[in-house]
Short mmCIF file of C-alpha atoms and ligand atoms in Angstrom, two decimals:
data_model
loop_
_atom_site.label_atom_id
_atom_site.label_comp_id
_atom_site.label_asym_id
_atom_site.label_seq_id
_atom_site.Cartn_x
_atom_site.Cartn_y
_atom_site.Cartn_z
CA UNK A 172 96.33 55.53 123.20
CA UNK A 173 96.63 58.94 124.95
CA UNK A 174 99.68 60.99 123.97
CA UNK A 175 102.66 60.39 126.28
CA UNK A 176 103.09 63.21 128.74
CA UNK A 177 106.64 64.42 128.49
CA UNK A 178 108.97 67.43 128.55
CA UNK A 179 110.07 69.22 125.38
CA UNK A 180 113.56 68.27 124.14
CA UNK A 181 114.93 71.79 124.70
CA UNK A 182 113.53 72.05 128.24
CA UNK A 183 115.83 73.85 130.67
CA UNK A 184 116.70 71.76 133.73
CA UNK A 185 118.21 74.14 136.22
CA UNK A 186 118.89 75.09 139.79
CA UNK A 187 118.94 78.56 141.34
CA UNK A 188 120.84 80.66 143.88
CA UNK A 189 121.17 84.36 144.66
CA UNK A 190 124.23 86.49 145.28
CA UNK A 191 123.89 87.44 148.95
CA UNK A 192 122.74 83.94 149.89
CA UNK A 193 125.72 82.05 148.48
CA UNK A 194 128.62 84.24 147.42
CA UNK A 195 130.21 85.37 150.69
CA UNK A 196 132.98 88.02 150.50
CA UNK A 197 130.28 90.70 150.12
CA UNK A 198 132.65 93.65 150.35
CA UNK A 199 135.76 92.05 148.84
CA UNK A 200 137.72 93.45 145.90
CA UNK A 201 136.13 96.87 146.01
CA UNK A 202 132.46 95.87 146.31
CA UNK A 203 130.11 98.30 148.05
CA UNK A 204 127.89 96.97 150.88
CA UNK A 205 124.27 96.09 150.28
CA UNK A 206 121.26 96.59 152.52
CA UNK A 207 121.34 92.87 153.42
CA UNK A 208 124.98 93.18 154.51
CA UNK A 209 123.93 96.11 156.68
CA UNK A 210 120.93 94.21 158.08
CA UNK A 211 123.01 91.11 158.82
CA UNK A 212 125.46 93.24 160.78
CA UNK A 213 122.70 94.81 162.87
CA UNK A 214 122.46 92.60 165.97
CA UNK A 215 119.31 90.54 166.38
CA UNK A 216 117.93 90.72 162.85
CA UNK A 217 119.14 87.34 161.51
CA UNK A 218 118.73 84.10 163.46
CA UNK A 219 121.83 83.02 165.43
CA UNK A 220 123.67 86.15 164.29
CA UNK A 221 124.32 84.53 160.91
CA UNK A 222 125.59 86.74 158.08
CA UNK A 223 126.46 86.45 154.41
CA UNK A 224 130.13 87.21 155.11
CA UNK A 225 131.11 83.68 154.08
CA UNK A 226 127.80 81.93 153.24
CA UNK A 227 128.71 79.16 150.76
CA UNK A 228 131.97 80.90 149.84
CA UNK A 229 130.80 80.62 146.25
CA UNK A 230 132.72 83.79 145.34
CA UNK A 231 135.87 81.71 145.77
CA UNK A 232 134.55 78.21 145.08
CA UNK A 233 132.58 79.01 141.92
CA UNK A 234 134.68 76.72 139.74
CA UNK A 235 133.97 73.60 141.76
CA UNK A 236 130.34 74.70 142.13
CA UNK A 237 130.00 74.73 138.34
CA UNK A 238 131.27 71.14 138.40
CA UNK A 239 128.53 70.26 140.92
CA UNK A 240 126.02 71.55 138.37
CA UNK A 241 127.63 69.47 135.67
CA UNK A 242 127.45 66.34 137.82
CA UNK A 243 123.76 66.95 138.38
CA UNK A 244 123.27 67.16 134.62
CA UNK A 245 121.91 70.71 134.73
CA UNK A 246 121.72 72.55 131.42
CA UNK A 247 120.85 75.88 133.08
CA UNK A 248 121.79 77.84 136.19
CA UNK A 249 119.95 80.82 137.65
CA UNK A 250 121.98 83.26 139.75
CA UNK A 251 121.92 86.95 140.55
CA UNK A 252 124.39 89.80 140.22
CA UNK A 253 125.27 91.74 143.37
CA UNK A 254 124.64 95.31 142.19
CA UNK A 255 127.23 96.70 144.62
CA UNK A 256 129.99 94.41 143.36
CA UNK A 257 129.64 96.00 139.98
CA UNK A 258 128.80 99.57 141.02
CA UNK A 259 130.03 100.06 144.61
CA UNK A 260 127.99 103.24 145.06
CA UNK A 261 125.10 101.83 143.00
CA UNK A 262 125.75 104.26 140.14
CA UNK A 263 128.68 105.97 138.49
CA UNK A 264 132.01 104.27 139.10
CA UNK A 265 132.30 100.69 137.78
CA UNK A 266 134.29 98.07 139.73
CA UNK A 267 136.08 95.93 137.13
CA UNK A 268 136.98 93.26 139.70
CA UNK A 269 133.26 92.71 140.33
CA UNK A 270 132.50 92.49 136.63
CA UNK A 271 135.36 90.02 136.20
CA UNK A 272 133.81 87.63 138.71
CA UNK A 273 130.60 87.43 136.67
CA UNK A 274 132.46 87.36 133.34
CA UNK A 275 134.45 84.34 134.48
CA UNK A 276 131.39 82.58 135.85
CA UNK A 277 129.34 83.11 132.68
CA UNK A 278 132.18 82.02 130.42
CA UNK A 279 132.74 78.86 132.43
CA UNK A 280 129.03 78.01 132.47
CA UNK A 281 128.87 78.40 128.70
CA UNK A 282 132.00 76.32 128.23
CA UNK A 283 130.36 73.56 130.30
CA UNK A 284 127.11 73.69 128.31
CA UNK A 285 125.08 75.36 131.07
CA UNK A 286 122.77 78.24 130.11
CA UNK A 287 123.18 81.24 132.43
CA UNK A 288 119.90 82.78 133.61
CA UNK A 289 120.85 86.08 135.24
CA UNK A 290 118.70 88.02 137.72
CA UNK A 291 119.70 91.67 138.04
CA UNK A 292 118.11 92.31 141.43
CA UNK A 293 117.68 89.70 144.13
CA UNK A 294 117.11 92.09 147.06
CA UNK A 295 120.61 93.51 147.63
CA UNK A 296 120.29 97.25 146.98
CA UNK A 297 123.59 99.10 147.45
CA UNK A 298 123.57 100.96 150.78
CA UNK A 299 124.70 104.14 149.00
CA UNK A 300 121.44 104.18 147.02
CA UNK A 301 119.29 103.20 149.99
CA UNK A 302 120.69 106.23 151.76
CA UNK A 303 119.18 108.28 148.94
CA UNK A 304 115.79 106.62 149.46
CA UNK A 305 116.29 103.33 147.63
CA UNK A 306 113.08 102.08 146.00
CA UNK A 307 111.26 105.19 147.26
CA UNK A 308 113.35 107.64 145.26
CA UNK A 309 111.72 108.43 141.87
CA UNK A 310 115.20 108.30 140.27
CA UNK A 311 115.57 104.62 141.12
CA UNK A 312 114.27 103.46 137.73
CA UNK A 313 117.06 105.41 136.05
CA UNK A 314 119.71 104.06 138.45
CA UNK A 315 118.50 100.54 137.83
CA UNK A 316 118.43 100.95 134.06
CA UNK A 317 121.98 102.35 134.12
CA UNK A 318 123.18 99.38 136.18
CA UNK A 319 121.33 97.01 133.85
CA UNK A 320 122.99 98.76 130.92
CA UNK A 321 126.45 98.06 132.39
CA UNK A 322 125.54 94.38 132.70
CA UNK A 323 124.12 94.20 129.16
CA UNK A 324 127.28 95.82 127.76
CA UNK A 325 129.38 93.32 129.71
CA UNK A 326 127.42 90.09 129.15
CA UNK A 327 124.55 90.88 126.79
CA UNK A 328 126.06 89.00 123.88
CA UNK A 329 126.50 85.82 125.96
CA UNK A 330 123.66 85.65 128.46
CA UNK A 331 120.51 84.24 126.83
CA UNK A 332 118.11 84.98 129.73
CA UNK A 333 117.84 88.05 131.91
CA UNK A 334 115.36 88.69 134.69
CA UNK A 335 115.03 92.25 135.96
CA UNK A 336 113.70 91.67 139.50
CA UNK A 337 113.23 88.70 141.80
CA UNK A 338 109.88 88.72 143.62
CA UNK A 339 108.91 92.40 143.81
CA UNK A 340 106.06 91.34 146.14
CA UNK A 341 108.53 90.08 148.75
CA UNK A 342 110.73 93.16 148.34
CA UNK A 343 107.81 95.40 149.27
CA UNK A 344 105.94 93.20 151.76
CA UNK A 345 109.13 92.31 153.65
CA UNK A 346 111.13 95.49 153.15
CA UNK A 347 108.57 98.32 153.17
CA UNK A 348 105.28 97.08 154.67
CA UNK A 349 106.28 94.77 157.54
CA UNK A 350 109.95 95.65 157.85
CA UNK A 351 111.45 92.22 158.51
CA UNK A 352 113.55 92.32 155.35
CA UNK A 353 116.02 95.02 154.33
CA UNK A 354 115.71 97.98 154.34
CA UNK A 355 113.42 97.32 157.33
CA UNK A 356 110.69 99.93 156.86
CA UNK A 357 107.13 99.33 158.08
CA UNK A 358 104.92 101.89 156.33
CA UNK A 359 101.54 101.63 154.70
CA UNK A 360 102.28 104.82 152.76
CA UNK A 361 105.66 103.73 151.45
CA UNK A 362 104.69 100.24 150.29
CA UNK A 363 102.61 101.20 147.23
CA UNK A 364 105.26 103.74 146.17
CA UNK A 365 108.00 101.09 146.34
CA UNK A 366 105.77 98.76 144.31
CA UNK A 367 105.27 101.26 141.54
CA UNK A 368 108.93 102.26 141.43
CA UNK A 369 109.99 98.61 141.22
CA UNK A 370 107.71 98.12 138.23
CA UNK A 371 109.01 101.30 136.60
CA UNK A 372 112.58 100.10 137.18
CA UNK A 373 111.73 96.79 135.55
CA UNK A 374 110.26 98.69 132.60
CA UNK A 375 113.30 100.97 132.29
CA UNK A 376 115.65 97.97 132.20
CA UNK A 377 113.55 96.22 129.55
CA UNK A 378 113.57 99.42 127.49
CA UNK A 379 117.35 99.62 127.83
CA UNK A 380 117.66 96.02 126.66
CA UNK A 381 115.47 96.62 123.60
CA UNK A 382 117.24 99.89 122.77
CA UNK A 383 120.59 98.09 122.81
CA UNK A 384 119.30 95.55 120.33
CA UNK A 385 120.45 92.63 122.47
CA UNK A 386 119.44 89.40 120.79
CA UNK A 387 118.15 87.31 123.69
CA UNK A 388 115.36 87.21 126.26
CA UNK A 389 114.40 89.48 129.14
CA UNK A 390 111.63 88.95 131.68
CA UNK A 391 110.85 89.16 135.39
CA UNK A 392 110.42 86.70 138.27
CA UNK A 393 107.30 86.80 140.47
CA UNK A 394 106.20 84.60 143.39
CA UNK A 395 102.71 83.12 143.07
CA UNK A 396 100.63 80.59 144.98
CA UNK A 397 97.02 79.36 145.07
CA UNK A 398 94.87 80.99 147.74
CA UNK A 399 92.03 78.88 149.13
CA UNK A 400 89.56 79.92 151.84
CA UNK A 401 89.91 78.13 155.17
CA UNK A 402 86.11 78.10 155.56
CA UNK A 403 82.97 79.44 153.86
CA UNK A 404 82.61 82.27 156.34
CA UNK A 405 82.24 85.68 154.65
CA UNK A 406 85.30 86.91 156.56
CA UNK A 407 87.53 84.07 155.33
CA UNK A 408 86.22 84.44 151.77
CA UNK A 409 86.94 88.17 151.82
CA UNK A 410 90.45 87.67 153.22
CA UNK A 411 91.16 85.07 150.54
CA UNK A 412 90.02 87.37 147.75
CA UNK A 413 92.12 90.27 149.09
CA UNK A 414 95.11 88.04 149.60
CA UNK A 415 94.85 86.74 146.03
CA UNK A 416 94.71 90.28 144.66
CA UNK A 417 97.59 91.44 146.84
CA UNK A 418 99.85 88.44 146.26
CA UNK A 419 99.04 87.09 142.79
CA UNK A 420 97.56 89.97 140.81
CA UNK A 421 99.26 93.07 142.21
CA UNK A 422 102.36 92.62 140.02
CA UNK A 423 101.15 90.35 137.22
CA UNK A 424 98.19 92.55 136.28
CA UNK A 425 100.21 95.71 135.61
CA UNK A 426 102.94 93.71 133.86
CA UNK A 427 100.64 91.63 131.66
CA UNK A 428 97.39 93.61 131.50
CA UNK A 429 98.61 97.19 131.89
CA UNK A 430 96.48 97.96 134.98
CA UNK A 431 96.53 97.42 138.70
CA UNK A 432 93.78 95.11 139.97
CA UNK A 433 90.64 96.83 141.29
CA UNK A 434 91.12 95.60 144.85
CA UNK A 435 94.29 97.63 145.50
CA UNK A 436 92.43 100.66 146.86
CA UNK A 437 90.39 98.43 149.13
CA UNK A 438 93.66 97.08 150.55
CA UNK A 439 95.67 100.28 150.87
CA UNK A 440 92.86 102.82 151.32
CA UNK A 441 94.10 106.40 150.97
CA UNK A 442 97.69 105.19 150.78
CA UNK A 443 96.97 103.84 147.29
CA UNK A 444 97.56 106.26 144.44
CA UNK A 445 96.25 106.35 140.91
CA UNK A 446 99.35 106.24 138.74
CA UNK A 447 99.64 107.82 135.28
CA UNK A 448 98.42 105.73 132.35
CA UNK A 449 101.76 106.33 130.62
CA UNK A 450 103.53 104.53 133.48
CA UNK A 451 101.26 101.52 133.11
CA UNK A 452 101.87 101.47 129.35
CA UNK A 453 105.62 101.32 129.99
CA UNK A 454 105.25 98.67 132.70
CA UNK A 455 103.24 96.42 130.39
CA UNK A 456 105.60 96.52 127.43
CA UNK A 457 106.15 92.97 126.14
CA UNK A 458 108.47 90.68 128.05
CA UNK A 459 109.96 87.50 126.63
CA UNK A 460 109.11 85.29 129.61
CA UNK A 461 107.60 85.24 133.06
CA UNK A 462 109.54 83.46 135.80
CA UNK A 463 107.39 81.89 138.51
CA UNK A 464 108.56 81.02 142.02
CA UNK A 465 106.20 78.73 143.90
CA UNK A 466 106.59 76.75 147.12
CA UNK A 467 103.15 76.16 148.61
CA UNK A 468 99.57 77.40 148.68
CA UNK A 469 97.87 79.46 151.32
CA UNK A 470 94.77 78.21 153.04
CA UNK A 471 93.58 81.61 154.13
CA UNK A 472 91.63 82.74 157.18
CA UNK A 473 90.61 86.23 158.31
CA UNK A 474 92.97 87.77 160.87
CA UNK A 475 91.57 90.92 162.49
CA UNK A 476 94.96 92.14 163.71
CA UNK A 477 96.98 91.96 160.52
CA UNK A 478 96.25 94.91 158.26
CA UNK A 479 96.15 95.73 155.42
CA UNK A 480 95.12 92.31 154.02
CA UNK A 481 93.81 90.73 157.27
CA UNK A 482 94.94 87.23 156.33
CA UNK A 483 96.43 84.32 158.18
CA UNK A 484 97.76 81.05 156.82
CA UNK A 485 96.12 77.91 158.19
CA UNK A 486 97.68 74.46 157.96
CA UNK A 487 95.04 71.79 157.35
CA UNK A 488 94.84 68.80 159.70
CA UNK A 489 97.17 66.03 158.70
CA UNK A 490 99.20 68.10 156.21
CA UNK A 491 102.99 67.83 156.24
CA UNK A 492 104.73 71.08 157.14
CA UNK A 493 108.06 72.38 155.96
CA UNK A 494 110.29 73.63 158.77
CA UNK A 495 109.43 77.25 157.99
CA UNK A 496 105.73 76.48 158.50
CA UNK A 497 104.69 76.20 154.86
CA UNK A 498 102.25 73.47 153.90
CA UNK A 499 103.45 70.70 151.59
CA UNK A 500 100.75 70.94 148.94
CA UNK A 501 101.44 68.71 145.93
CA UNK A 502 98.95 70.29 143.46
CA UNK A 503 100.22 73.84 144.13
CA UNK A 504 102.65 74.36 141.28
CA UNK A 505 100.42 72.91 138.57
CA UNK A 506 97.47 74.98 139.78
CA UNK A 507 99.64 78.09 139.70
CA UNK A 508 100.81 77.45 136.13
CA UNK A 509 97.25 76.79 134.93
CA UNK A 510 96.02 79.97 136.62
CA UNK A 511 98.66 82.07 134.86
CA UNK A 512 97.68 80.64 131.48
CA UNK A 513 94.00 81.20 132.16
CA UNK A 514 94.36 84.79 133.31
CA UNK A 515 97.23 86.06 131.18
CA UNK A 516 97.27 83.84 128.10
CA UNK A 517 100.30 82.27 126.51
CA UNK A 518 103.32 84.10 127.89
CA UNK A 519 106.34 81.76 127.88
CA UNK A 520 106.91 80.52 131.42
CA UNK A 521 109.79 79.21 133.48
CA UNK A 522 109.55 77.88 137.01
CA UNK A 523 112.44 79.88 138.45
CA UNK A 524 112.25 78.57 142.05
CA UNK A 525 110.60 75.57 143.68
CA UNK A 526 111.57 73.27 146.55
CA UNK A 527 111.35 73.28 150.32
CA UNK A 528 113.19 73.36 153.68
CA UNK A 529 113.20 70.23 155.83
CA UNK A 530 115.11 69.03 158.89
CA UNK A 531 117.79 67.16 156.96
CA UNK A 532 120.07 64.74 158.78
CA UNK A 533 123.82 65.26 158.62
CA UNK A 534 125.57 63.33 155.85
CA UNK A 535 126.31 59.67 156.68
CA UNK A 536 128.88 57.96 154.45
CA UNK A 537 128.42 60.64 151.83
CA UNK A 538 124.64 60.37 151.77
CA UNK A 539 121.88 62.72 152.99
CA UNK A 540 118.44 61.16 153.19
CA UNK A 541 115.73 63.77 152.56
CA UNK A 542 112.63 61.84 151.50
CA UNK A 543 110.23 64.72 152.12
CA UNK A 544 112.10 66.92 149.67
CA UNK A 545 112.23 64.07 147.14
CA UNK A 546 108.43 63.85 147.41
CA UNK A 547 108.10 67.61 146.87
CA UNK A 548 110.23 67.50 143.73
CA UNK A 549 108.43 64.44 142.40
CA UNK A 550 105.00 66.02 142.86
CA UNK A 551 105.96 69.42 141.48
CA UNK A 552 107.83 68.09 138.46
CA UNK A 553 104.86 65.87 137.66
CA UNK A 554 102.76 69.00 137.97
CA UNK A 555 104.98 70.74 135.42
CA UNK A 556 104.73 67.79 133.04
CA UNK A 557 100.94 67.71 133.39
CA UNK A 558 100.63 71.46 132.90
CA UNK A 559 102.64 71.16 129.68
CA UNK A 560 100.26 68.40 128.54
CA UNK A 561 97.39 70.84 129.21
CA UNK A 562 98.95 73.42 126.90
CA UNK A 563 101.01 75.56 129.30
CA UNK A 564 104.06 76.99 127.51
CA UNK A 565 106.52 75.98 130.23
CA UNK A 566 110.10 76.01 129.00
CA UNK A 567 112.21 75.24 132.03
CA UNK A 568 112.41 74.46 135.73
CA UNK A 569 114.90 75.71 138.32
CA UNK A 570 115.08 73.96 141.69
CA UNK A 571 115.68 76.16 144.72
CA UNK A 572 118.44 75.68 145.53
CA UNK A 573 121.65 74.25 144.12
CA UNK A 574 122.93 74.11 147.71
CA UNK A 575 121.94 75.00 151.28
CA UNK A 576 122.50 78.72 151.83
CA UNK A 577 121.66 81.80 153.90
CA UNK A 578 117.87 81.83 154.10
CA UNK A 579 117.56 85.57 154.80
CA UNK A 580 116.30 86.26 158.38
CA UNK A 581 116.34 82.52 159.18
CA UNK A 582 120.07 82.39 158.56
CA UNK A 583 121.53 78.94 157.92
CA UNK A 584 118.79 77.17 159.88
CA UNK A 585 116.57 76.49 156.87
CA UNK A 586 118.15 74.22 154.31
CA UNK A 587 116.70 74.18 150.79
CA UNK A 588 119.63 72.66 148.89
CA UNK A 589 119.98 69.77 146.46
CA UNK A 590 123.43 69.68 148.07
CA UNK A 591 123.99 69.73 151.80
CA UNK A 592 126.58 72.33 152.81
CA UNK A 593 128.67 71.93 155.95
CA UNK A 594 129.13 75.62 156.74
CA UNK A 595 132.20 74.96 158.90
CA UNK A 596 134.15 73.09 156.21
CA UNK A 597 132.28 74.15 153.04
CA UNK A 598 131.99 70.49 152.03
CA UNK A 599 129.04 69.92 149.69
CA UNK A 600 127.23 66.55 149.73
CA UNK A 601 124.58 65.55 147.23
CA UNK A 602 121.26 64.84 148.96
CA UNK A 603 118.87 62.10 147.87
CA UNK A 604 116.72 64.86 146.35
CA UNK A 605 119.71 65.91 144.24
CA UNK A 606 120.24 62.33 143.09
CA UNK A 607 116.53 62.08 142.30
CA UNK A 608 116.58 65.31 140.26
CA UNK A 609 119.71 64.09 138.44
CA UNK A 610 117.82 60.94 137.43
CA UNK A 611 114.79 62.93 136.30
CA UNK A 612 117.06 65.05 134.11
CA UNK A 613 118.96 62.05 132.76
CA UNK A 614 115.73 60.33 131.72
CA UNK A 615 114.09 63.47 130.34
CA UNK A 616 111.37 63.15 132.98
CA UNK A 617 110.66 59.42 132.64
CA UNK A 618 111.96 58.80 136.18
CA UNK A 619 108.95 60.72 137.50
CA UNK A 620 106.70 57.77 136.68
CA UNK A 621 102.96 58.31 136.39
C1 LIG B 44 112.25 83.06 147.74
C2 LIG B 44 113.53 83.79 147.47
C3 LIG B 44 114.77 82.94 147.57
C4 LIG B 44 114.69 81.95 148.69
C5 LIG B 44 113.40 81.19 148.65
C6 LIG B 44 113.25 80.14 149.72
O1 LIG B 44 111.28 83.95 148.19
O2 LIG B 44 113.49 84.35 146.18
O3 LIG B 44 115.86 83.81 147.67
O4 LIG B 44 114.90 82.57 149.90
O5 LIG B 44 112.31 82.08 148.73
#
């Protein structure tokens, strides 16, 4: 009889959020504003004029939100620290009230048997540092390491999992190359500099963690997805190869192989720089885990008017779409995990985000029917189980998201939650997908079926 496919007994079953998307009260109790607060208050940049001023009001409702996690049966929770809550100017003066918020949250999670998985940077650079150049300033690695050091001193004994950065690719592509995300720059010259500085900042924080002798794990979170050509035309094949280098290898190669992939110069031309070997040695120092965010794949076609990668996403005939235009692609997560193992070997992995936005109905008698999201979770969790059976060292899974929240430029229009949030009343209602995930957790994966 073939061995039963199953999840390890110590598997982490989690859900994720990030500070600006859920906390609200972004400048309360002495916090300094972030670049997303600034962007949200610039008219026209977020759909419907939405802002993170209240969001899910998690800053005030964190206690009942921890109980939501408990009811789901989670044994882990991924969240991020708002840098400016802790250091209002990004460096120097510490804001104890900000630290207290995270101290209380971590202590409560631990008391409730939920492992905190803390991300240090989920896109909310303090404005004071952005005014000094943000990710373009060569001092940013030092600023970030000093901030990380404050957090390690505060919580390093109690937090078992730290991630330095969330999705450096999105930070640069959205914030420095195309300018739709904060800080809103669109510059071919700046983008590769921001990339390298992000990786150096990651490295500096890891070094700080090791130097402090903290006893737990530190890693980084990247977003990855399979890239498939939309046709056999040479142009589509070339766009797919470039897109794969740019999206999947640009960050993983330096982190895990100590070199940038060869195709970077082809993409950036003269804007690409050769960086010192010593930098790459620092960037590739060992990490304890790699966090992977995956939502879809990209069926890629050549697009002549979209430099520097010249790619366009195509949705195949008959495929289901999420409301943000992504393809529902059931094999995507398993393919991603297998690719990481094949290219980078056996680094311990966590899926740190996975899920999807759909047009959910309003709650009726305390129920929210979201069958498309249930199907996404079923397929992707089966993919995780199958990847483990194929030898992938996958140690945990975090659904995005614990609850509907501020989806960046799309505002509150794109709901990704296991819980529906009524943003007028702040009432949370478990969706069918949340109930499904709860059952998967309760049965250790058996509820996924074959
Ligand atoms: C990821 C982000 C996360 C959320 C999901 C949908 O890129 O890390 O904050 O917005 O996408």
